Short mmCIF file of C-alpha atoms and ligand atoms in Angstrom, two decimals:
data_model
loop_
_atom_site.label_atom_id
_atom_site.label_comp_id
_atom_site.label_asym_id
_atom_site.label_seq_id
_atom_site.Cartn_x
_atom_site.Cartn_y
_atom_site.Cartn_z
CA UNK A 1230 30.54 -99.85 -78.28
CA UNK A 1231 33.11 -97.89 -80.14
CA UNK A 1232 36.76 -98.33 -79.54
CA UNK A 1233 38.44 -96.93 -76.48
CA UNK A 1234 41.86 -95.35 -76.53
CA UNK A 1235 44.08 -94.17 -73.59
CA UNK A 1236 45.06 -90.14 -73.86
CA UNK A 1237 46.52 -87.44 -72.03
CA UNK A 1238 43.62 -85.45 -71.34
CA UNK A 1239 43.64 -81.67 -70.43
CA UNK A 1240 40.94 -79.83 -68.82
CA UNK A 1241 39.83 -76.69 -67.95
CA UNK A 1242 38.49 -76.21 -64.34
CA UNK A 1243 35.96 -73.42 -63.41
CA UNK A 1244 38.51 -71.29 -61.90
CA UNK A 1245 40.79 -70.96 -64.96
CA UNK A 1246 42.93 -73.56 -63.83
CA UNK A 1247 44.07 -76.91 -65.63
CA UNK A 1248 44.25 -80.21 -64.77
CA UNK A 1249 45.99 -83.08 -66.28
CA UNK A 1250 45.03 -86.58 -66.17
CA UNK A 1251 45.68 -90.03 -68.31
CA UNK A 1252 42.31 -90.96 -68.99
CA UNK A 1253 39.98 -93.58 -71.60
CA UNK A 1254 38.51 -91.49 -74.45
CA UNK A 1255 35.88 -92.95 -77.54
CA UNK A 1256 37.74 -92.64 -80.65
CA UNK A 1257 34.14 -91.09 -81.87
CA UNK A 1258 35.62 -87.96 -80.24
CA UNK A 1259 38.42 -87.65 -82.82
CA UNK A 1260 38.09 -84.75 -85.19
CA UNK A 1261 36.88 -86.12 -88.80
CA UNK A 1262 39.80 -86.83 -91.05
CA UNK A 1263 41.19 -88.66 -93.72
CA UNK A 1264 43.86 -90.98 -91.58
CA UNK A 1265 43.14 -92.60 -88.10
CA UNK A 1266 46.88 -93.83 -86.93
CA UNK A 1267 47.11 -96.07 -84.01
CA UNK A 1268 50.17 -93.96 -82.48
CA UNK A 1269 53.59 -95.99 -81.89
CA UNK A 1270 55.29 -93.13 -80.08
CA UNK A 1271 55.14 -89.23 -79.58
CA UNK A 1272 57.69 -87.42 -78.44
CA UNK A 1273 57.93 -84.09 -75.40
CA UNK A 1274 58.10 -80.81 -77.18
CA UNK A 1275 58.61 -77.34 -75.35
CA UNK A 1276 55.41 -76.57 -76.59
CA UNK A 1277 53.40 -79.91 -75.77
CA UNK A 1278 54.24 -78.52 -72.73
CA UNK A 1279 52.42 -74.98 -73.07
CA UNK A 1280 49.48 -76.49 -74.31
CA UNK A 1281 48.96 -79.01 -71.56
CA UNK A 1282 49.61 -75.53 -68.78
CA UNK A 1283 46.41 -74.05 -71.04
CA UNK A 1284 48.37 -71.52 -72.53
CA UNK A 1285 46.24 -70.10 -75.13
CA UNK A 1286 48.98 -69.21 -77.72
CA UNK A 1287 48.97 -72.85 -78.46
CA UNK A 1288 45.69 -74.57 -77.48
CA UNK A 1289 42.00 -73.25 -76.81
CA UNK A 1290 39.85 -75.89 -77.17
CA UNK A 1291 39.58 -77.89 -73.93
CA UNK A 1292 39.33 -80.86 -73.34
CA UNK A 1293 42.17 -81.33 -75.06
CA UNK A 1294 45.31 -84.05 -75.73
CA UNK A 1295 48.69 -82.35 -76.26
CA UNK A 1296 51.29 -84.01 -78.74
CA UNK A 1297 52.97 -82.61 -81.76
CA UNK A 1298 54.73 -85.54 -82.87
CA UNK A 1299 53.30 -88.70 -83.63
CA UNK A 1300 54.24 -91.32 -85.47
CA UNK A 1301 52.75 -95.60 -86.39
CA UNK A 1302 50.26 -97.11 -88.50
CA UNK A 1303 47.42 -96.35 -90.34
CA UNK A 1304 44.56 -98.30 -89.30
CA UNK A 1305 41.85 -96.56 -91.44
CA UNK A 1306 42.51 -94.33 -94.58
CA UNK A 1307 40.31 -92.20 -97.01
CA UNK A 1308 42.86 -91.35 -99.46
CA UNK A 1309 44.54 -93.57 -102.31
CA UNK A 1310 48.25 -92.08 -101.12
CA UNK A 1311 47.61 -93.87 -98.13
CA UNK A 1312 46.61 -97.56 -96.94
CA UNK A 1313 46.26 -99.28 -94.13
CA UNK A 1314 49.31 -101.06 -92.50
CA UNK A 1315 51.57 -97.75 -94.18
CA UNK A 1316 54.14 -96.44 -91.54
CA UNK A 1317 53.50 -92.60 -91.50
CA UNK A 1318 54.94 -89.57 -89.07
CA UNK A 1319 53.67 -86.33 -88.35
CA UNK A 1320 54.61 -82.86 -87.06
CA UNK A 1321 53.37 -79.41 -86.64
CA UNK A 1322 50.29 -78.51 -88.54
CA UNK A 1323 47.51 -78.65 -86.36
CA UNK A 1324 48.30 -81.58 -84.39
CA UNK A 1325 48.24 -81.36 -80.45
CA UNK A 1326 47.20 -77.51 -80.60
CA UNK A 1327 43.76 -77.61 -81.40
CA UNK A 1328 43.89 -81.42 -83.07
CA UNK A 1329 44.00 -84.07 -80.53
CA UNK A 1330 47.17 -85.21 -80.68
CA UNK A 1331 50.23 -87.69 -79.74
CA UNK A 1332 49.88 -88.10 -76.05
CA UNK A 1333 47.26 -90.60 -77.45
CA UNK A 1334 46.81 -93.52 -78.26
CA UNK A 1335 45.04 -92.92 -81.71
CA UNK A 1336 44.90 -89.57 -84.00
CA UNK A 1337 42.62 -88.95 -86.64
CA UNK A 1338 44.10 -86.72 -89.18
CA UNK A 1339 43.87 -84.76 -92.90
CA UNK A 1340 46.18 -86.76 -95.08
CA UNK A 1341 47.57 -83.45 -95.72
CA UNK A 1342 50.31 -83.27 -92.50
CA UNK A 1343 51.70 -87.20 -92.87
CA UNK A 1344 55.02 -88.16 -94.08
CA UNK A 1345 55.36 -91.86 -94.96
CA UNK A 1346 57.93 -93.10 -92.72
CA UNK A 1347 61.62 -93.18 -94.70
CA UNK A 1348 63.01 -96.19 -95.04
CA UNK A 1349 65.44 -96.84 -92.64
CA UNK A 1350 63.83 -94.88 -90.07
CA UNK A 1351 61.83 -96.84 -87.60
CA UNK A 1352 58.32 -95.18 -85.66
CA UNK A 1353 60.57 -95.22 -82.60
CA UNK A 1354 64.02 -93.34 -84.41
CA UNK A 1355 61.70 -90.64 -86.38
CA UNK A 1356 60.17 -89.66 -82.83
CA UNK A 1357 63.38 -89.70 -81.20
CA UNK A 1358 64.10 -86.64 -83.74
CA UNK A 1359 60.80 -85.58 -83.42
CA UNK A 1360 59.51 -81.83 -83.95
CA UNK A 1361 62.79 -80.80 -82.50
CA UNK A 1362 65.26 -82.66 -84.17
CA UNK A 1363 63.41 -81.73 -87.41
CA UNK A 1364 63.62 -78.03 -86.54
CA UNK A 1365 67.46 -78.70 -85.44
CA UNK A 1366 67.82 -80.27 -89.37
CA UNK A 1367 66.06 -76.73 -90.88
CA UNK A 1368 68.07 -74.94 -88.55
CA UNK A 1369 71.52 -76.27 -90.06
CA UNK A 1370 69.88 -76.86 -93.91
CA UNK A 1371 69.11 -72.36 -93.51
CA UNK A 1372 72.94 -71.96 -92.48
CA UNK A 1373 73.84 -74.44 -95.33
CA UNK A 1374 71.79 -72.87 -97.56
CA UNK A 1375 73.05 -69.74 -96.74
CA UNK A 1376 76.56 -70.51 -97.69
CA UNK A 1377 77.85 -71.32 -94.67
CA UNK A 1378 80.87 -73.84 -94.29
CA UNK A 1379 82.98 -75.60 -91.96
CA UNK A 1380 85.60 -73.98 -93.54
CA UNK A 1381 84.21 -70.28 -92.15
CA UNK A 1382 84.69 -70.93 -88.31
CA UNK A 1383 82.88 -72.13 -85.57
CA UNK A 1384 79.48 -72.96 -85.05
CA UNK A 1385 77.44 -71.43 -82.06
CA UNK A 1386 74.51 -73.63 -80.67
CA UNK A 1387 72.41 -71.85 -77.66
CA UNK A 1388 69.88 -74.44 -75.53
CA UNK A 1389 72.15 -76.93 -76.40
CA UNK A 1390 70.99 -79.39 -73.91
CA UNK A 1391 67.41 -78.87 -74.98
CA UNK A 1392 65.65 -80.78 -77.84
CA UNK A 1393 66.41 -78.78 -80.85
CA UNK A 1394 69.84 -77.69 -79.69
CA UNK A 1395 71.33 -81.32 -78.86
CA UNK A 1396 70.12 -82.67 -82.10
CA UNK A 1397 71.58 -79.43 -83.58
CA UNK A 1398 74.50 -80.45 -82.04
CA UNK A 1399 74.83 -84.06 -83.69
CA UNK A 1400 74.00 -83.08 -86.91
CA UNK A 1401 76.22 -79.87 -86.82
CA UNK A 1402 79.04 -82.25 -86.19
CA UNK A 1403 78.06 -84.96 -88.73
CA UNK A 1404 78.11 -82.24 -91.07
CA UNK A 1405 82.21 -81.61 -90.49
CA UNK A 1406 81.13 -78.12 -88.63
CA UNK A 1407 83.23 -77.28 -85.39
CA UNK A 1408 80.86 -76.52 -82.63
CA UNK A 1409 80.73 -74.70 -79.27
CA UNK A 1410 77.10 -75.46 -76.86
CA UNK A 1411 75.96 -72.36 -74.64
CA UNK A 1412 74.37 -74.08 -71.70
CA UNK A 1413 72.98 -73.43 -68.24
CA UNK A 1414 73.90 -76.88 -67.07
CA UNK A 1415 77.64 -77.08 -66.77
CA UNK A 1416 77.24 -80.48 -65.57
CA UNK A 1417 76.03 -81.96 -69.05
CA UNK A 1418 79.10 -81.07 -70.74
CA UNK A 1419 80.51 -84.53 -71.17
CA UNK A 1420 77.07 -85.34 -73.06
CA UNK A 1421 77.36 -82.12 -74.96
CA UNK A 1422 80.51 -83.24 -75.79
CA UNK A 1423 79.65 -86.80 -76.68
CA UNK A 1424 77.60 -85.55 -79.02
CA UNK A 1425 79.99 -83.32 -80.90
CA UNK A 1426 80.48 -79.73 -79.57
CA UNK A 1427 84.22 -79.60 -79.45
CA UNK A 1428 84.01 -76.70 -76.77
CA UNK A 1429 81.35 -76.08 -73.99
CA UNK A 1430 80.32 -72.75 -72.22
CA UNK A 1431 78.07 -70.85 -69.73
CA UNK A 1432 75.14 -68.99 -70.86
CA UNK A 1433 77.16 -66.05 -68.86
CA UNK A 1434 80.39 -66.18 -70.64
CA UNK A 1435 78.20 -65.41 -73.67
CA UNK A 1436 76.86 -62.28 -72.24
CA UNK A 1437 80.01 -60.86 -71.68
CA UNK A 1438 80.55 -57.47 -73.40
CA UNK A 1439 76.96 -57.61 -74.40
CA UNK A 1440 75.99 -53.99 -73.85
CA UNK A 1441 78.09 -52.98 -76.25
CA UNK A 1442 76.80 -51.99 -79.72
CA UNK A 1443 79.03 -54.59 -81.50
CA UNK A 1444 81.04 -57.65 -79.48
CA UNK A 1445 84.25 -59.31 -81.03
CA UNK A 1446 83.58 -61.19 -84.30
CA UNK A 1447 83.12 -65.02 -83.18
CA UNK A 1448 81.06 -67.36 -84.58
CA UNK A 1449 80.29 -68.29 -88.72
CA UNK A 1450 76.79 -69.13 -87.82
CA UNK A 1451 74.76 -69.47 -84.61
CA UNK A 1452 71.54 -71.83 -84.19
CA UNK A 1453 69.77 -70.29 -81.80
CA UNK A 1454 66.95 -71.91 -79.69
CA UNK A 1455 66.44 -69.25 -76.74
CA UNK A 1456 65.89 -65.75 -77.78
CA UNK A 1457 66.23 -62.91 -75.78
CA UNK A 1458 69.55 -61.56 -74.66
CA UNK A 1459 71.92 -64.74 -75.44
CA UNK A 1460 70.24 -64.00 -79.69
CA UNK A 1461 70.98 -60.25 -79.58
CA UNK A 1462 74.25 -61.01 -78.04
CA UNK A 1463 74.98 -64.22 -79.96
CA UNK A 1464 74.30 -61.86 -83.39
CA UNK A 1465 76.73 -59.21 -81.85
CA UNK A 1466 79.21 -61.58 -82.22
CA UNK A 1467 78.75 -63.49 -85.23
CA UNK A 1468 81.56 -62.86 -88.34
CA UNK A 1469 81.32 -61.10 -91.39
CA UNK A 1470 78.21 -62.62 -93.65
CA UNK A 1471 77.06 -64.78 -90.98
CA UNK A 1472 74.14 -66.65 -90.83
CA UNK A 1473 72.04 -67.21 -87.53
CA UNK A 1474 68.66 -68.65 -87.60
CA UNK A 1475 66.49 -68.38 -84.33
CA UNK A 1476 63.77 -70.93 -83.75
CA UNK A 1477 62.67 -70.27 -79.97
CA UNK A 1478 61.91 -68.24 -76.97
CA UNK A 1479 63.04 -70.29 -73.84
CA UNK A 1480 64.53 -67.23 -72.87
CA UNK A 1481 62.40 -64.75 -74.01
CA UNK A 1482 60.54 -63.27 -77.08
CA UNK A 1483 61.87 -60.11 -77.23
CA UNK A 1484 65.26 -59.26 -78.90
CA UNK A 1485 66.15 -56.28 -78.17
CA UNK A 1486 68.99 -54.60 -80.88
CA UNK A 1487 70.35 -52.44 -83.23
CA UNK A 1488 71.38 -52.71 -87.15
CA UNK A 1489 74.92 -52.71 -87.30
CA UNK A 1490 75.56 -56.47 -87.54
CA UNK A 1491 73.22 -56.29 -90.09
CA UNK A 1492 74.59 -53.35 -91.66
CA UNK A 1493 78.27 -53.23 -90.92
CA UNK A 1494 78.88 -57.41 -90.93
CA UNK A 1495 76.35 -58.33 -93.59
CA UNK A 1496 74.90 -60.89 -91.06
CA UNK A 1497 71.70 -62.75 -91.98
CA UNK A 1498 69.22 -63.42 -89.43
CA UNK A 1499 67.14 -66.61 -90.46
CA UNK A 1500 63.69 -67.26 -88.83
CA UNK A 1501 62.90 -71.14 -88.73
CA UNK A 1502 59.28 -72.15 -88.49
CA UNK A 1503 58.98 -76.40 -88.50
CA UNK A 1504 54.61 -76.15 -88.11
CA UNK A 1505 54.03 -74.99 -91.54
CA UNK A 1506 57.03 -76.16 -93.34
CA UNK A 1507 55.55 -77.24 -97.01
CA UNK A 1508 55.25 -80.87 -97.64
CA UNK A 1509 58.29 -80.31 -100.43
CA UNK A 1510 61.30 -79.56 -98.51
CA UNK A 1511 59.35 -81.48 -95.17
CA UNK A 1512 59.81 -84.44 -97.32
CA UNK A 1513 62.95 -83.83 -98.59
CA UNK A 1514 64.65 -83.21 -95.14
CA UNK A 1515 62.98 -86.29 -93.57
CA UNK A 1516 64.74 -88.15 -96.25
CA UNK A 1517 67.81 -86.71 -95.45
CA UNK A 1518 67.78 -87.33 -91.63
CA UNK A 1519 67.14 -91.53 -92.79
CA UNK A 1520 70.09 -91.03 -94.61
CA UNK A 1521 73.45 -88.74 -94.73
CA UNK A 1522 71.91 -87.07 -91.70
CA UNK A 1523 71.00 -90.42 -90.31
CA UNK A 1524 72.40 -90.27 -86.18
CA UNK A 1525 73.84 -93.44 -85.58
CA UNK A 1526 73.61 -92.23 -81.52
CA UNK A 1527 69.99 -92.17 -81.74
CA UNK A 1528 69.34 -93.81 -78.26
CA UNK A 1529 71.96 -91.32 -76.78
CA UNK A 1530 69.71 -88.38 -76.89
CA UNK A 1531 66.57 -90.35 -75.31
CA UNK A 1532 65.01 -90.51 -72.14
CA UNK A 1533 61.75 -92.96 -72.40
CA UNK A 1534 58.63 -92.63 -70.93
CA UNK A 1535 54.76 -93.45 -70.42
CA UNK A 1536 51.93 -91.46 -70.73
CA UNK A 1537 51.88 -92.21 -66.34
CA UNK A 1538 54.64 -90.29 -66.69
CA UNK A 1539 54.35 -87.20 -68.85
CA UNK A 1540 52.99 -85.70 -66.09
CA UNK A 1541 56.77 -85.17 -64.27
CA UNK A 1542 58.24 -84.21 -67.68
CA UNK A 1543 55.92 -81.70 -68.24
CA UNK A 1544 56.62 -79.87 -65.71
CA UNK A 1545 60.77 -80.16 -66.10
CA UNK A 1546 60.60 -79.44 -69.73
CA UNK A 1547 58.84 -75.74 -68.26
CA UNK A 1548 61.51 -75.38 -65.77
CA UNK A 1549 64.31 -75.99 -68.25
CA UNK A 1550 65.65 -79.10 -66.52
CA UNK A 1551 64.90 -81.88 -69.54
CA UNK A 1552 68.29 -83.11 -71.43
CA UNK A 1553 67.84 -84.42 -74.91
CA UNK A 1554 64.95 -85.73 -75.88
CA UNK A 1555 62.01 -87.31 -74.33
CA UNK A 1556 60.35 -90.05 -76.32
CA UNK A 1557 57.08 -91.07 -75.41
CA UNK A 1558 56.28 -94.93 -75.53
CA UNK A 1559 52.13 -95.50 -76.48
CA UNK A 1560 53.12 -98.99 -77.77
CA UNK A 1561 50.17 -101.58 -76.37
CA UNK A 1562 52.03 -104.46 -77.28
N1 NAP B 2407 60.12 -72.58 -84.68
C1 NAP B 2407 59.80 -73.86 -84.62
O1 NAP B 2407 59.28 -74.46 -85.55
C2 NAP B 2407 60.13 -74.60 -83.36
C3 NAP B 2407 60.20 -75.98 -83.34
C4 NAP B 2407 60.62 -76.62 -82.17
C5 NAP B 2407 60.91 -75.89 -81.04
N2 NAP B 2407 60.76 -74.54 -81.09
C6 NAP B 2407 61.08 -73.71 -79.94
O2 NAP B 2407 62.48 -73.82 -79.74
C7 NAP B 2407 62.76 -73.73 -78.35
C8 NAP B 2407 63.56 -74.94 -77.92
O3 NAP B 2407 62.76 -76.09 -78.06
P1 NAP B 2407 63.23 -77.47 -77.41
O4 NAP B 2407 62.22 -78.49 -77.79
O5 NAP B 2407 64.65 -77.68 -77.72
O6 NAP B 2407 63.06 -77.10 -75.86
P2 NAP B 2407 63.80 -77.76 -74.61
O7 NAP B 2407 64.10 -79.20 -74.87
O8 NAP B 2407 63.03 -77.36 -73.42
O9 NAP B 2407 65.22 -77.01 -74.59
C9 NAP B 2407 65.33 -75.65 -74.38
C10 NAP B 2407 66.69 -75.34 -73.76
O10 NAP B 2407 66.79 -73.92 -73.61
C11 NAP B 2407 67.64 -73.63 -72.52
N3 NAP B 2407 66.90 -72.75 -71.62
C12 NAP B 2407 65.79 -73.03 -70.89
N4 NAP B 2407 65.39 -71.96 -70.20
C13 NAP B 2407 66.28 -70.98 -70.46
C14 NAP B 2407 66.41 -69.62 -70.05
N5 NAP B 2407 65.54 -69.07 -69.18
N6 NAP B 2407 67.44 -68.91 -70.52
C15 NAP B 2407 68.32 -69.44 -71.40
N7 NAP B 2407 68.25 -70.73 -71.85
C16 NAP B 2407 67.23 -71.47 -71.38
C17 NAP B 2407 67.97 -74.94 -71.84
O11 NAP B 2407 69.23 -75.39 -72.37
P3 NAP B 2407 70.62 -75.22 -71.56
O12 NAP B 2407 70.32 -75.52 -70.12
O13 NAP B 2407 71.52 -76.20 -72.19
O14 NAP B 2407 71.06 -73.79 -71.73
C18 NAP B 2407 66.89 -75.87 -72.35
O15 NAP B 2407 67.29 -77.21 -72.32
C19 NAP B 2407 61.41 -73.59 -77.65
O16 NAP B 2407 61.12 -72.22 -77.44
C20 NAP B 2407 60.45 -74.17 -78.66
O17 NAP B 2407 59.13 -73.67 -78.50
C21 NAP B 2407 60.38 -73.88 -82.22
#
């Protein structure tokens, strides 16, 4: 009999509906691959969620286990980078859109989308950071890159609560940068705080003035994680050769503007995209989060869970209501 493994396991119903359900799967129904990694931990993504509601923007192949993030050991490999026993993590790519993915037990993958595990990161820390955290590290590498310094003013972080914008946060603040959170839950500002934003305020204080073509020049870069209304309006506002970069939708898709930030401020609008990020700088920013970036308040950002329970944070990642970042524990022993 061939080896059993506990999943996540989405399903389409006749009526167009989904259900969810923590179920035993064969690992026979892997897709073929060159790595099979008994999974350590995954982490709850934004879009984890999407795929397990069906959306077809992320996942059409049903069944089907959700999971961007995984990371643990390789139990079988068909490559000579790889051998068993090595540490690896993995993000984007493929996995948990239309490759089974973390919310399992075991995922069988191309060698192609695994990072061997930095040293001094454990399975449990590089999970913790996760697809989010990673995106929060391009995010702040793209303002860095774009010449933005501490020096140049204050840094705006929207969906600061959320995954990306909490590790944004933290690293932000490592990085000497002042920073102000935009957040729909005033209640978290002690934790926004505790992480490093040195001022907190409402997603409606940001909004202010917004219908105007141009709003008072505020912020040296913004990393954005919502979209909509609080990008065009955060852009509006953002100095003379500013850099924003804009990673998510939370809010909406749609930004809805016009050109003179671009062409009266010299502002740079920076898209960040963490699935296909080439192995090159993927590696090289992984490195960094083990080690200058390296969050010594790890645990602070984490709530833990089991698969039993994904099925709760699902649904309050989709309603907005998660805070930090939700690690999720496959460990057997
Ligand atoms: N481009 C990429 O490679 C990439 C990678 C990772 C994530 N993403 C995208 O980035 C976004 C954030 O991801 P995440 O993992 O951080 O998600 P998350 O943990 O759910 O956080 C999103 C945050 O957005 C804010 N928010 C939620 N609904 C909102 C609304 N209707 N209006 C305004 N703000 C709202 C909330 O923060 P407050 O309550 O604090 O305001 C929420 O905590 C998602 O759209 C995700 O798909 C993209």
């Amino acid at each position: 009999m061939s080896t059993q493994y506990r999943c996540l396991l989405v399903e389409k119903l006749e009526n167009k509906q989904f259900s969810r359900s923590v179920t035993h799967r064969s690992i026979d129904n892997l897709p073929a691959g060159d790595l099979l990694i008994k999974v350590d931990y995954s982490s709850l993504n934004y879009k984890d969620a999407l795929s397990a509601m069906g959306n077809p923007a992320v996942s059409r192949n049903f069944p089907h286990t959700p999971g961007i993030d995984a990371a643990g050991n390789i139990v079988e490999s068909n490559s000579d980078d790889f051998a068993v026993g090595d540490k690896v993590l993995v993000t984007g790519f493929d996995l948990g859109m239309n490759t089974a993915g973390g919310f399992g037990e075991y995922i069988r993958i191309p060698k192609s989308w695994a990072v061997k595990l930095p040293e001094n990161l454990t399975t449990r820390e590089a999970m913790i950071i996760g697809t989010a955290g990673f995106t929060a590290a391009m995010s702040v590498q793209a303002l860095l890159d774009g010449g933005t310094r501490p020096e140049h003013g204050q840094i705006l972080v929207t969906g600061s609560t959320g995954g990306v914008g909490s590790v944004a946060i933290a690293l932000l603040a490592k990085s000497g940068f002042e920073v102000v959170a935009v957040t729909g839950k005033a209640e978290q500002a002690e934790f926004l705080k505790s992480l490093g934003a040195s001022e907190v305020v409402t997603r409606e204080s940001l909004l202010e003035g917004a219908e105007k073509p141009m709003m008072r020049e505020r912020w040296a870069g913004v990393v954005d994680c919502v979209g909509g209304n609080y990008l065009a309006a955060a852009i509006k506002s953002t100095r003379y050769g500013g850099n924003v970069t804009c990673c998510g939708l939370t809010a909406s898709a749609d930004l809805s503007l016009n050109v003179f930030p671009f062409i009266l401020r010299g502002v740079s609008l920076l898209g960040i995209d963490s699935v296909e990020c080439p192995m090159a700088p993927r590696l090289k920013l992984w490195a960094k989060l083990a080690s200058e970036w390296k969050l010594d308040n790890l645990e602070d950002f984490v709530t833990e869970c089991s698969l039993d329970a994904l099925d709760q944070k699902i649904n309050d990642i989709l309603a907005g209501k998660v805070v930090g970042r939700t690690l999720v524990n496959l460990k057997t022993d």
